[in-house]
mmCIF file of C-alpha atoms in Angstrom:
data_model
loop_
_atom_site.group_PDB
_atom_site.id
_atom_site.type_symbol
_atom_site.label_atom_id
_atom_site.label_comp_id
_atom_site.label_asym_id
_atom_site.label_seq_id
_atom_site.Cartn_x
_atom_site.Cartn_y
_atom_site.Cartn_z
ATOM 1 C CA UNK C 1 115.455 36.789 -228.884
ATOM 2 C CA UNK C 2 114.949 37.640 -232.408
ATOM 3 C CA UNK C 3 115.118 41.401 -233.874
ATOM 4 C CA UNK C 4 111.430 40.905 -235.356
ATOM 5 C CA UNK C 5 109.148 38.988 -233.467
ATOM 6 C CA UNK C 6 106.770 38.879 -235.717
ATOM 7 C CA UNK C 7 107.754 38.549 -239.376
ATOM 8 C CA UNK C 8 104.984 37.416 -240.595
ATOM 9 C CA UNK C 9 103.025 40.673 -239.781
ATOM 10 C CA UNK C 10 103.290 43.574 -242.374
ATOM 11 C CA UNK C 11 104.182 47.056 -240.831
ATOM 12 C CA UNK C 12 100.563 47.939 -242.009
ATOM 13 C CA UNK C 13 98.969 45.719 -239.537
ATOM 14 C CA UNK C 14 101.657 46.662 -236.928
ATOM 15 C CA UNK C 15 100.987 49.916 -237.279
ATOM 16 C CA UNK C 16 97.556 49.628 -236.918
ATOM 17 C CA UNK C 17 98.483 47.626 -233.612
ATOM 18 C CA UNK C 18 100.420 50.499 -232.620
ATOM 19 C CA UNK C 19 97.396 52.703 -232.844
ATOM 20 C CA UNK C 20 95.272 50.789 -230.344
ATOM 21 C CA UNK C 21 98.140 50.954 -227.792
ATOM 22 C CA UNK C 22 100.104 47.807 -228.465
ATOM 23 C CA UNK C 23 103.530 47.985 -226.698
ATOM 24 C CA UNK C 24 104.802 44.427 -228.753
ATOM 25 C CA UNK C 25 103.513 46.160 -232.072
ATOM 26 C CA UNK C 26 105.817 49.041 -231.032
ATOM 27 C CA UNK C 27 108.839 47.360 -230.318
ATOM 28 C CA UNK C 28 108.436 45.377 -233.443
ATOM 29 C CA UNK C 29 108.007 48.484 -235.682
ATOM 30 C CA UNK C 30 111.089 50.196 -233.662
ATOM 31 C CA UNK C 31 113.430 47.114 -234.445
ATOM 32 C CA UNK C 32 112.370 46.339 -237.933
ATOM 33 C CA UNK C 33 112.198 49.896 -239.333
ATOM 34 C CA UNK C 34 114.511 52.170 -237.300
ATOM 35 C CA UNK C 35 117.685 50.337 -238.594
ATOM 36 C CA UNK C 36 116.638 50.998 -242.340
ATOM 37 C CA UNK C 37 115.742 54.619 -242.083
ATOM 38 C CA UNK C 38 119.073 55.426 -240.393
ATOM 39 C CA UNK C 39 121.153 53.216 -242.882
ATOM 40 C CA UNK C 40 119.567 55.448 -245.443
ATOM 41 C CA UNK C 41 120.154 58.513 -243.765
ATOM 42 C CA UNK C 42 123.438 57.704 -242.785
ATOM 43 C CA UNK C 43 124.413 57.291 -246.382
ATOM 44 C CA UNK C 44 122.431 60.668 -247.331
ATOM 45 C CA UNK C 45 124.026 62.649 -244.675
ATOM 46 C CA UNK C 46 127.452 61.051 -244.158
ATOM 47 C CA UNK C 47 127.105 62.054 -240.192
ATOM 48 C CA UNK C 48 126.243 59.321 -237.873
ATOM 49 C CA UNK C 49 124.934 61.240 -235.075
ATOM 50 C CA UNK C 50 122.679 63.629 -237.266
ATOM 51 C CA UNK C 51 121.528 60.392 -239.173
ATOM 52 C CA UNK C 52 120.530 59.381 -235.794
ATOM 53 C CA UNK C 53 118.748 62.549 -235.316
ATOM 54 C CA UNK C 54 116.660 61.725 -238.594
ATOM 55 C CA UNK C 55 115.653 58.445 -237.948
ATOM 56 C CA UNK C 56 114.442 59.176 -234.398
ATOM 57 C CA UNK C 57 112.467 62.090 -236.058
ATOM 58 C CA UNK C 58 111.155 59.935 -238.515
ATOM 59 C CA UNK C 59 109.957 57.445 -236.468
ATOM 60 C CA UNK C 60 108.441 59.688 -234.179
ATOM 61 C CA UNK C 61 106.433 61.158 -237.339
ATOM 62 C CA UNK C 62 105.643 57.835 -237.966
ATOM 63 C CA UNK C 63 104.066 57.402 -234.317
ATOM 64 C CA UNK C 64 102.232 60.624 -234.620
ATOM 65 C CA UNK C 65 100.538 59.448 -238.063
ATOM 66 C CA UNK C 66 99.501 56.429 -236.531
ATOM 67 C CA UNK C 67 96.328 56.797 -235.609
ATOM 68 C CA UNK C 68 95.334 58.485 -238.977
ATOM 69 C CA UNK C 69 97.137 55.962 -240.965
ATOM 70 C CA UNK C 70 94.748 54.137 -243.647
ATOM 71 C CA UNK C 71 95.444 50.252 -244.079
ATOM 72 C CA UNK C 72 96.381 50.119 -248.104
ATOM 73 C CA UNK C 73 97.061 53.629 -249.169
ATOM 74 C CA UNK C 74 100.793 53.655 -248.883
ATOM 75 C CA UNK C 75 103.410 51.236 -247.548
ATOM 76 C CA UNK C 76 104.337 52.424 -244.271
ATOM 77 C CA UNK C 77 108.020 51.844 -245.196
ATOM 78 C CA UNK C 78 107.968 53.981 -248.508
ATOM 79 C CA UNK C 79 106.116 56.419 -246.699
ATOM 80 C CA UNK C 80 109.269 56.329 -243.937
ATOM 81 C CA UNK C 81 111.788 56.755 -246.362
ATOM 82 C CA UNK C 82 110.148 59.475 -247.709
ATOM 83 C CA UNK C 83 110.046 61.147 -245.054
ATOM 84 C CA UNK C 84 113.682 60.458 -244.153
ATOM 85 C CA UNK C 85 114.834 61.515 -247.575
ATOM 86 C CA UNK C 86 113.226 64.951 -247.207
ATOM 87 C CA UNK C 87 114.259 65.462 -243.477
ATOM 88 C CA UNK C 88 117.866 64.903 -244.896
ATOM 89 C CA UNK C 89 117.523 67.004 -247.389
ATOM 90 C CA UNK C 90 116.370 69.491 -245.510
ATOM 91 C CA UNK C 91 119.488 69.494 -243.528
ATOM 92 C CA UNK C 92 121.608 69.110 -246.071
ATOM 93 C CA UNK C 93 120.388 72.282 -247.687
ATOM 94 C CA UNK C 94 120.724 74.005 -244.351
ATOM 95 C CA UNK C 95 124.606 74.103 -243.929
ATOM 96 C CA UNK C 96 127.555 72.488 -246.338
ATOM 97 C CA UNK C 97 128.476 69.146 -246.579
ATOM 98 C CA UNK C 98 130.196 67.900 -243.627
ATOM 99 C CA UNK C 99 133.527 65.608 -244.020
ATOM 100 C CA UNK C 100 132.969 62.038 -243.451
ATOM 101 C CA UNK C 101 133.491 61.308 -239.825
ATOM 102 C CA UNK C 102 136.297 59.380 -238.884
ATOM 103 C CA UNK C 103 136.188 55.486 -239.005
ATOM 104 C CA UNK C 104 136.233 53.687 -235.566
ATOM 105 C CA UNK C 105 139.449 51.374 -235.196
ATOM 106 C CA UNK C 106 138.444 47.863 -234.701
ATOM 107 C CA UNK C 107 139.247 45.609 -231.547
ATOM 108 C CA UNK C 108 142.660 44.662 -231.778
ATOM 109 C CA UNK C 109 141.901 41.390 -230.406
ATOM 110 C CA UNK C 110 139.284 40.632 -233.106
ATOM 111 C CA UNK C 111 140.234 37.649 -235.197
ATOM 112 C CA UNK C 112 140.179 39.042 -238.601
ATOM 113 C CA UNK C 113 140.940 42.522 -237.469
ATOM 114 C CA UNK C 114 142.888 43.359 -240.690
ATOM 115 C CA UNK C 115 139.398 42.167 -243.005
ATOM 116 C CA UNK C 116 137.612 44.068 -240.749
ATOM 117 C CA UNK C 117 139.828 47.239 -241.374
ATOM 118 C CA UNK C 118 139.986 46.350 -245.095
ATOM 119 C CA UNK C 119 135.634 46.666 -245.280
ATOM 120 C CA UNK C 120 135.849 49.795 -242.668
ATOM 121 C CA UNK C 121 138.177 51.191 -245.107
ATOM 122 C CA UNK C 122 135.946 49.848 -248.603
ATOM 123 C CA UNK C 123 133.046 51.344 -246.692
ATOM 124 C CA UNK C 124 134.732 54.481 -245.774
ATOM 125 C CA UNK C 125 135.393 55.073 -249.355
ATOM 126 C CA UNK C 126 131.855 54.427 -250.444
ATOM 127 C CA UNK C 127 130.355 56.772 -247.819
ATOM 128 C CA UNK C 128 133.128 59.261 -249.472
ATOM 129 C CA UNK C 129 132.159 58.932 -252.935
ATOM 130 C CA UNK C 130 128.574 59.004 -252.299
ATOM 131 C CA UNK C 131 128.750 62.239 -250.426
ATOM 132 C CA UNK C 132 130.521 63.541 -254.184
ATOM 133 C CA UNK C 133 127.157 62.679 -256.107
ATOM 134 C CA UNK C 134 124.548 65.210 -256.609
ATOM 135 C CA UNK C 135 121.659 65.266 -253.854
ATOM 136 C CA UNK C 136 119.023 63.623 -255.810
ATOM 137 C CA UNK C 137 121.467 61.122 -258.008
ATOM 138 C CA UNK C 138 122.496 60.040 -254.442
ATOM 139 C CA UNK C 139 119.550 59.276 -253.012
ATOM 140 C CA UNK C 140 118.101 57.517 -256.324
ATOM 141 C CA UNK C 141 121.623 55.199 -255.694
ATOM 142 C CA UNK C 142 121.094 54.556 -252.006
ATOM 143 C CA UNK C 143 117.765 53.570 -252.385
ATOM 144 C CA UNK C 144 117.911 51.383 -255.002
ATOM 145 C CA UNK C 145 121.530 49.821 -254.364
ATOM 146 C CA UNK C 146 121.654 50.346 -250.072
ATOM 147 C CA UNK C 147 118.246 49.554 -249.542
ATOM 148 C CA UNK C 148 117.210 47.507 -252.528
ATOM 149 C CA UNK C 149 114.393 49.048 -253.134
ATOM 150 C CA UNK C 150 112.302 48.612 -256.580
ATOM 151 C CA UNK C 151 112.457 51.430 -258.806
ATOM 152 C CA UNK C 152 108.778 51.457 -258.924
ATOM 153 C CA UNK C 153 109.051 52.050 -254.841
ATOM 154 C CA UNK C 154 111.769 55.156 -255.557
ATOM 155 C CA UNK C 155 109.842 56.749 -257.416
ATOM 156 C CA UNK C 156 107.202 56.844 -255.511
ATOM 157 C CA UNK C 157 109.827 58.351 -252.560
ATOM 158 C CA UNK C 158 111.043 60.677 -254.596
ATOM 159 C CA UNK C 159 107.880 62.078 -256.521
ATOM 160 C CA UNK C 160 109.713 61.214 -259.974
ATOM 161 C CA UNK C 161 108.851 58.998 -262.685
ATOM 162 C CA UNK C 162 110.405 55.271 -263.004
ATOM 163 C CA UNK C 163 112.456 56.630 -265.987
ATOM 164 C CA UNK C 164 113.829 59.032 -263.915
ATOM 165 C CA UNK C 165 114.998 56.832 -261.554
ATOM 166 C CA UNK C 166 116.896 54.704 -263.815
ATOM 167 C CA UNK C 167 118.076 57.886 -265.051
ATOM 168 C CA UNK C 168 119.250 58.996 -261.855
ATOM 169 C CA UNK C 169 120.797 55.445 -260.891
ATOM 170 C CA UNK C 170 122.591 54.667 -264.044
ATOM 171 C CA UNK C 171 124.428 58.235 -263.472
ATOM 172 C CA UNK C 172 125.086 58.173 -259.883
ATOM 173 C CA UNK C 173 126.573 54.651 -260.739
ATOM 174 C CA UNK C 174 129.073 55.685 -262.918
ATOM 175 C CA UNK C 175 129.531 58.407 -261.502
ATOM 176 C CA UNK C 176 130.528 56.206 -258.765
ATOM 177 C CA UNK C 177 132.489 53.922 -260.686
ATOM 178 C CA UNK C 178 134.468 57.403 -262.296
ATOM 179 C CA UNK C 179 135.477 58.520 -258.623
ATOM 180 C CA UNK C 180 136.148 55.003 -256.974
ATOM 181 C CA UNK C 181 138.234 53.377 -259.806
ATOM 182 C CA UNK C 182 141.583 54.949 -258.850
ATOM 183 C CA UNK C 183 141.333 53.164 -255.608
ATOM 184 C CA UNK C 184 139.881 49.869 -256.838
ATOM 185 C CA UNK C 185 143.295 47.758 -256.043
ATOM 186 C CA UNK C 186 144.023 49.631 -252.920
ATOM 187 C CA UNK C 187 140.407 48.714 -251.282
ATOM 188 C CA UNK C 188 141.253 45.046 -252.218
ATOM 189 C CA UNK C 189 139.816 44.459 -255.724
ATOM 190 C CA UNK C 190 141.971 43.065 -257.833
ATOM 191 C CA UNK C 191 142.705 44.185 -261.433
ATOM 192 C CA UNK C 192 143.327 41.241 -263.141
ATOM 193 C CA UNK B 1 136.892 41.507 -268.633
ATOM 194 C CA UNK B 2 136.042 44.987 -269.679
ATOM 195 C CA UNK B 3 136.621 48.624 -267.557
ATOM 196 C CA UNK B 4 132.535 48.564 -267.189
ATOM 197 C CA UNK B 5 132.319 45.196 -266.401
ATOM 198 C CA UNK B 6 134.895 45.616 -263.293
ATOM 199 C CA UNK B 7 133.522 48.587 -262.157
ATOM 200 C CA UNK B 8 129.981 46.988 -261.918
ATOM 201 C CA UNK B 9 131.273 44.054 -260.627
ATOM 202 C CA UNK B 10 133.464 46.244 -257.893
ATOM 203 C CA UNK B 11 130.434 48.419 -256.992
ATOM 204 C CA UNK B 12 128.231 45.455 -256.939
ATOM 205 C CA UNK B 13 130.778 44.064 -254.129
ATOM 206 C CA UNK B 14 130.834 47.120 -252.526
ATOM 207 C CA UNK B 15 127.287 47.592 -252.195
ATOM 208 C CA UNK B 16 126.660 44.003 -250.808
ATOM 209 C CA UNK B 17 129.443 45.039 -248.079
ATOM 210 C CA UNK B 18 127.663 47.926 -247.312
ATOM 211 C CA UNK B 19 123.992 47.060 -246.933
ATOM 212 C CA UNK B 20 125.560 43.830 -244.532
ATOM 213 C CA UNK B 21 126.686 46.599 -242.413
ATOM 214 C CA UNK B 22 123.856 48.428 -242.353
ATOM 215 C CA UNK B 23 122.133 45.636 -240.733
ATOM 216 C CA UNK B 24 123.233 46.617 -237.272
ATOM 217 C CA UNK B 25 123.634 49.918 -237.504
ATOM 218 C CA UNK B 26 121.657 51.198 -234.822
ATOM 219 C CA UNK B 27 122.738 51.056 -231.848
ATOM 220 C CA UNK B 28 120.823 50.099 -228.328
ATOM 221 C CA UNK B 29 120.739 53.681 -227.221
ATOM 222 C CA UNK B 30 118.654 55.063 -230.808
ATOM 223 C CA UNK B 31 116.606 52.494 -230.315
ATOM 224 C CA UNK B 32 115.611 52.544 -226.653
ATOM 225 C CA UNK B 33 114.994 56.521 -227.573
ATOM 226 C CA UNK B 34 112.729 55.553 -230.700
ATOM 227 C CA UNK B 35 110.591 52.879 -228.666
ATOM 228 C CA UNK B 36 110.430 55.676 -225.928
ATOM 229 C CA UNK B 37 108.622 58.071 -228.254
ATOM 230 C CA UNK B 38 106.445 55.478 -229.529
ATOM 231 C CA UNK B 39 105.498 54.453 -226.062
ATOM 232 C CA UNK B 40 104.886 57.970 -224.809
ATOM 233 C CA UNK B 41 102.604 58.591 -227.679
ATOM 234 C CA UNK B 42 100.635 55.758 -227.032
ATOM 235 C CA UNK B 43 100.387 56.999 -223.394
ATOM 236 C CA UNK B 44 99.682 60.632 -224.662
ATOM 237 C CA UNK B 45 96.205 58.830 -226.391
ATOM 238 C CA UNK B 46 95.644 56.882 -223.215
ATOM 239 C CA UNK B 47 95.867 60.005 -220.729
ATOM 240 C CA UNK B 48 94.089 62.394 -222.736
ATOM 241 C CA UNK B 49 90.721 61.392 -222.539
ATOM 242 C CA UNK B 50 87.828 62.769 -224.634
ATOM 243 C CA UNK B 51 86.006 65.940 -223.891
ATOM 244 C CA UNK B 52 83.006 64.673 -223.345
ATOM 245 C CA UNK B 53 84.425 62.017 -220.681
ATOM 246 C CA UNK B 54 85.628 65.027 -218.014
ATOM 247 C CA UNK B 55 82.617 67.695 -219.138
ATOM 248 C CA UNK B 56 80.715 68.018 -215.250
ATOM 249 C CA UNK B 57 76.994 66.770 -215.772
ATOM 250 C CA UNK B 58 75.114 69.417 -216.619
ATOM 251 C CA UNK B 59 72.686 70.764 -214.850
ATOM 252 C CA UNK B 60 68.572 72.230 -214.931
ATOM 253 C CA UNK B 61 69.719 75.490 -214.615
ATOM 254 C CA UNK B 62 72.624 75.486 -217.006
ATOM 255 C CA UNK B 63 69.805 73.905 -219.587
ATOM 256 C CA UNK B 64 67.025 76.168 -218.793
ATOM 257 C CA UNK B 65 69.650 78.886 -219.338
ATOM 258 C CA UNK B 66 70.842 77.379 -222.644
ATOM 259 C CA UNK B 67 67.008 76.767 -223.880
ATOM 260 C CA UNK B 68 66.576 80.776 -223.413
ATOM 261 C CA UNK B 69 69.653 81.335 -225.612
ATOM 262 C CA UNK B 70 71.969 81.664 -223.290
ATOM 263 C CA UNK B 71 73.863 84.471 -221.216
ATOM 264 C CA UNK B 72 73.182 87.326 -222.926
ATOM 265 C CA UNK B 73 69.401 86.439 -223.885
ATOM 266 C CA UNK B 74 68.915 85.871 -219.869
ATOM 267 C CA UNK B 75 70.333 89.119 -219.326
ATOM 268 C CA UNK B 76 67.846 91.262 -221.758
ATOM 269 C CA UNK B 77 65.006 89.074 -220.404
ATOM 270 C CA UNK B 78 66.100 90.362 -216.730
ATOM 271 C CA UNK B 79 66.485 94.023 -217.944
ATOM 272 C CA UNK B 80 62.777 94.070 -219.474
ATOM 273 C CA UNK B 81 61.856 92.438 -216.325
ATOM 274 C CA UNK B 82 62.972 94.622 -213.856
ATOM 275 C CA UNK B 83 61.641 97.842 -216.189
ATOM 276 C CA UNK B 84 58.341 96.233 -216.407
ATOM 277 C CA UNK B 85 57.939 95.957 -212.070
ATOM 278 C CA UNK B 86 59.015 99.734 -212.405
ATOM 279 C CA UNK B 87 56.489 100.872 -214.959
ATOM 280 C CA UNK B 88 54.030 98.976 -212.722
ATOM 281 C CA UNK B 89 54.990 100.925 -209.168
ATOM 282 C CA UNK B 90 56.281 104.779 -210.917
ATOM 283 C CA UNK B 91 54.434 104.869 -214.260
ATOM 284 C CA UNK B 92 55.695 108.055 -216.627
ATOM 285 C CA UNK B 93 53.379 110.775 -216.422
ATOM 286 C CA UNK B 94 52.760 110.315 -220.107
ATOM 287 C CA UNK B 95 51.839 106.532 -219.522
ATOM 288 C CA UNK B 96 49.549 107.732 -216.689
ATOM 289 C CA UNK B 97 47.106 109.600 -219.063
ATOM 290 C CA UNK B 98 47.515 107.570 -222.331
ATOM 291 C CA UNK B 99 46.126 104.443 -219.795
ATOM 292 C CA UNK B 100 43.812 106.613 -217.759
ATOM 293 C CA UNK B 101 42.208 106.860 -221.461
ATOM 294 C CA UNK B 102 42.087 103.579 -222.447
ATOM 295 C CA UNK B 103 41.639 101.869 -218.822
ATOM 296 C CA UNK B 104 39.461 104.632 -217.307
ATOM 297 C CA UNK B 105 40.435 107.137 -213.917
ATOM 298 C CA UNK B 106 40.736 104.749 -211.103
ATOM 299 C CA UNK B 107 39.720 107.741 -209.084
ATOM 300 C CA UNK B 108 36.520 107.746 -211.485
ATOM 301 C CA UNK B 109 36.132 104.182 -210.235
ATOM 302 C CA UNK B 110 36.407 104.751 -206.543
ATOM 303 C CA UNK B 111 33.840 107.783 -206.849
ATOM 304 C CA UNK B 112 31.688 105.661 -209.319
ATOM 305 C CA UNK B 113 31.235 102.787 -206.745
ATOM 306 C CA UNK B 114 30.486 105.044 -204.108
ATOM 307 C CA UNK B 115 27.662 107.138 -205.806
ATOM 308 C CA UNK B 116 26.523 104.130 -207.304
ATOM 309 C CA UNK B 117 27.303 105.110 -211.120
ATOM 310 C CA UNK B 118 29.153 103.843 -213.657
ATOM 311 C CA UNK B 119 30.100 100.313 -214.297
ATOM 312 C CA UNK B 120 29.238 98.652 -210.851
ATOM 313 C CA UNK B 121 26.374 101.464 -210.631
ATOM 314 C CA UNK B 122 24.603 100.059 -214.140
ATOM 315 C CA UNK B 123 25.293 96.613 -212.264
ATOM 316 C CA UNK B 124 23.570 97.796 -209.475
ATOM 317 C CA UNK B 125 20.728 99.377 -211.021
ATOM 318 C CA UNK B 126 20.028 96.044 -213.647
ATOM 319 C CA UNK B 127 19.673 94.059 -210.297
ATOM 320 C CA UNK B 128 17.496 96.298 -208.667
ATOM 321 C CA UNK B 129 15.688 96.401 -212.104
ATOM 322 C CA UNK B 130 15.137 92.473 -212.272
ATOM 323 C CA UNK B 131 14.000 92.325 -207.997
#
C-alpha cells in the first residue's frame, strides 16, 4: 500500500477531513507529514529520540488546531515546521548541545554494506557539522537544503525577511563547506 | 574546477544523500503514536457532546423561578410574604392606631350596627326613609 493514499488531496483539505472525524484523512496526514517534521527536527536537534519527541508534539498541535484551522490562511505544512522549529529551539535553549548519537552499524549481510557505511558515515558528518552552525543559520540551511523549501516559505517559518534567508543560507553554507572540506576525500569525494 | 565550485558541488551531493534518507526516517512505532493522538482527538470531539445536548429538560417550576429572577428574588418575595400574614394576625401596636384612624374602630363598627348608627345605621335609616 502506498505511504499517501491520497496525493492528490492538499493537507488543507485533509485537514479539514480530519476535523469532521475522518480516520483515512488522519492516517494520510500522519504518513505524509510526520516524516518531514522529524527529518527537520532531527537535523535541528541532532538527537533521534528527542526529534521524535518533537514531531509527535507537533503533530499533536497540529490535531488540536484542527478544528479551528481556516482553509487558505496558512499552509498547514509551513505552519508545522514552524512549529517544529520553535519546539526545537526551545529545547535547544534549555540544556547544551548534545553529541551526535552514535551511527547504527549496518546488516552485515546487506549487499552494498560498505556504500551503505560510506553514506552513514557522509551523513554522520553532515549531522556533525550542522550541529557547529549557529541556531538560526542552521535552521535557514535545513530548511532550504533538507527540506527544499522556497525561501519565500522560510521566511515565513522563521518570521524573517527573504533577504535574510539568503543571508542566513549563503553563511551556514560556507560555513559548512569551511568545516567539512578537511574531510571531503575521506567521505568519498574525490579531489581531482 | 575551483575550491567553491567543489565545495558546492560536495555539499550539493551531500544534501541529496541526506534528504533520500530522510524519506524513511520515521519509524512504525512514531507513527502508530502520532495516528494515536490524532485518533483520540477525534474521539475526544465525538464523546464530548455539547452542553445543551445533556442539560435535563427544564421544568415549570425551574422557569417560573427564573421569570421571578431567580433564587434570591424568590427568597425576598417569601420573606415579605410571610411578614405580611404576620402583620395581618399580630399587628404592632403603632399599626393598630395609625389604621384604627384611617379604617375606623372595628369595635366602633360592632357597637354601630347594633345601636343602629353609623355607616349601616345611615343605611338603615335612608331605607326606612324611602318605605
Amino acid at each position: 500500500m502506498p505511504l499517501d493514499a491520497t496525493p492528490e488531496l492538499s493537507d488543507d483539505v485533509l485537514l479539514i477531513r480530519f476535523a469532521n472525524g475522518d480516520r483515512a484523512a488522519a492516517r494520510t496526514l500522519t504518513l505524509r507529514l510526520t516524516p518531514r517534521v522529524l527529518a527537520q527536527a532531527t537535523r535541528m536537534l541532532g538527537n533521534r529520540a528527542e526529534a521524535e519527541d518533537v514531531a509527535q508534539e507537533a503533530m499533536l498541535r497540529l490535531w488540536k488546531i484542527a478544528p479551528d484551522w481556516r482553509q487558505g490562511e496558512a499552509q498547514v505544512s509551513t505552519w508545522l515546521y514552524r512549529v517544529a522549529a520553535n519546539l526545537c529551539i526551545d529545547r535547544l535553549r534549555r540544556k547544551p548541545p548534545a553529541p551526535i548519537e552514535d551511527v547504527p552499524e549496518p546488516a552485515d549481510d546487506a549487499p552494498n554494506a560498505e556504500g551503505q557505511m560510506q553514506t552513514r558515515e557522509r551523513l554522520s558528518a553532515l549531522d556533525g557539522a550542522l550541529a557547529r552552525l549557529p541556531e538560526r543559520q542552521r535552521q535557514a540551511v535545513i530548511l532550504r537544503h533538507l527540506e527544499n523549501l522556497g525561501n519565500p516559505e522560510i521566511a515565513e517559518i522563521m518570521d524573517i525577511s527573504v533577504e535574510a534567508v539568503e543571508s542566513l543560507t549563503a553563511r551556514g553554507k560556507r560555513q559548512l563547506a569551511q568545516i567539512l572540506a578537511p574531510r571531503r576525500e575521506e567521505l568519498g569525494f574525490e579531489d581531482d | 574546477m575551483t575550491e567553491t565550485g567543489k565545495d558546492d558541488m560536495f555539499l550539493d551531493a551531500l544534501f541529496s544523500e541526506a534528504r533520500e534518507d530522510a524519506q524513511d526516517a520515521a519509524s512504525p512505532d512514531l507513527l502508530a503514536r502520532v495516528l494515536q493522538d490524532a485518533e483520540a482527538e477525534q474521539d475526544s470531539w465525538t464523546s464530548a457532546p455539547a452542553p445543551v445536548d445533556t442539560a435535563a429538560p427544564r421544568g415549570v417550576f425551574a422557569t417560573f423561578v427564573e421569570a421571578l429572577g431567580g433564587w434570591p428574588a424568590l427568597g425576598g418575595l417569601a420573606m415579605a410574604g410571610v411578614a405580611g400574614v404576620w402583620i395581618g394576625v399580630a399587628p404592632p401596636e403603632a399599626l393598630s392606631a395609625e389604621m384604627a384612624a384611617v379604617l375606623g374602630d372595628d369595635t366602633a363598627l360592632v357597637m354601630g350596627l347594633g345601636s343602629e348608627t353609623g355607616f349601616f345605621g345611615e343605611l338603615a335609616d335612608a331605607g326606612e326613609g324611602d318605605g
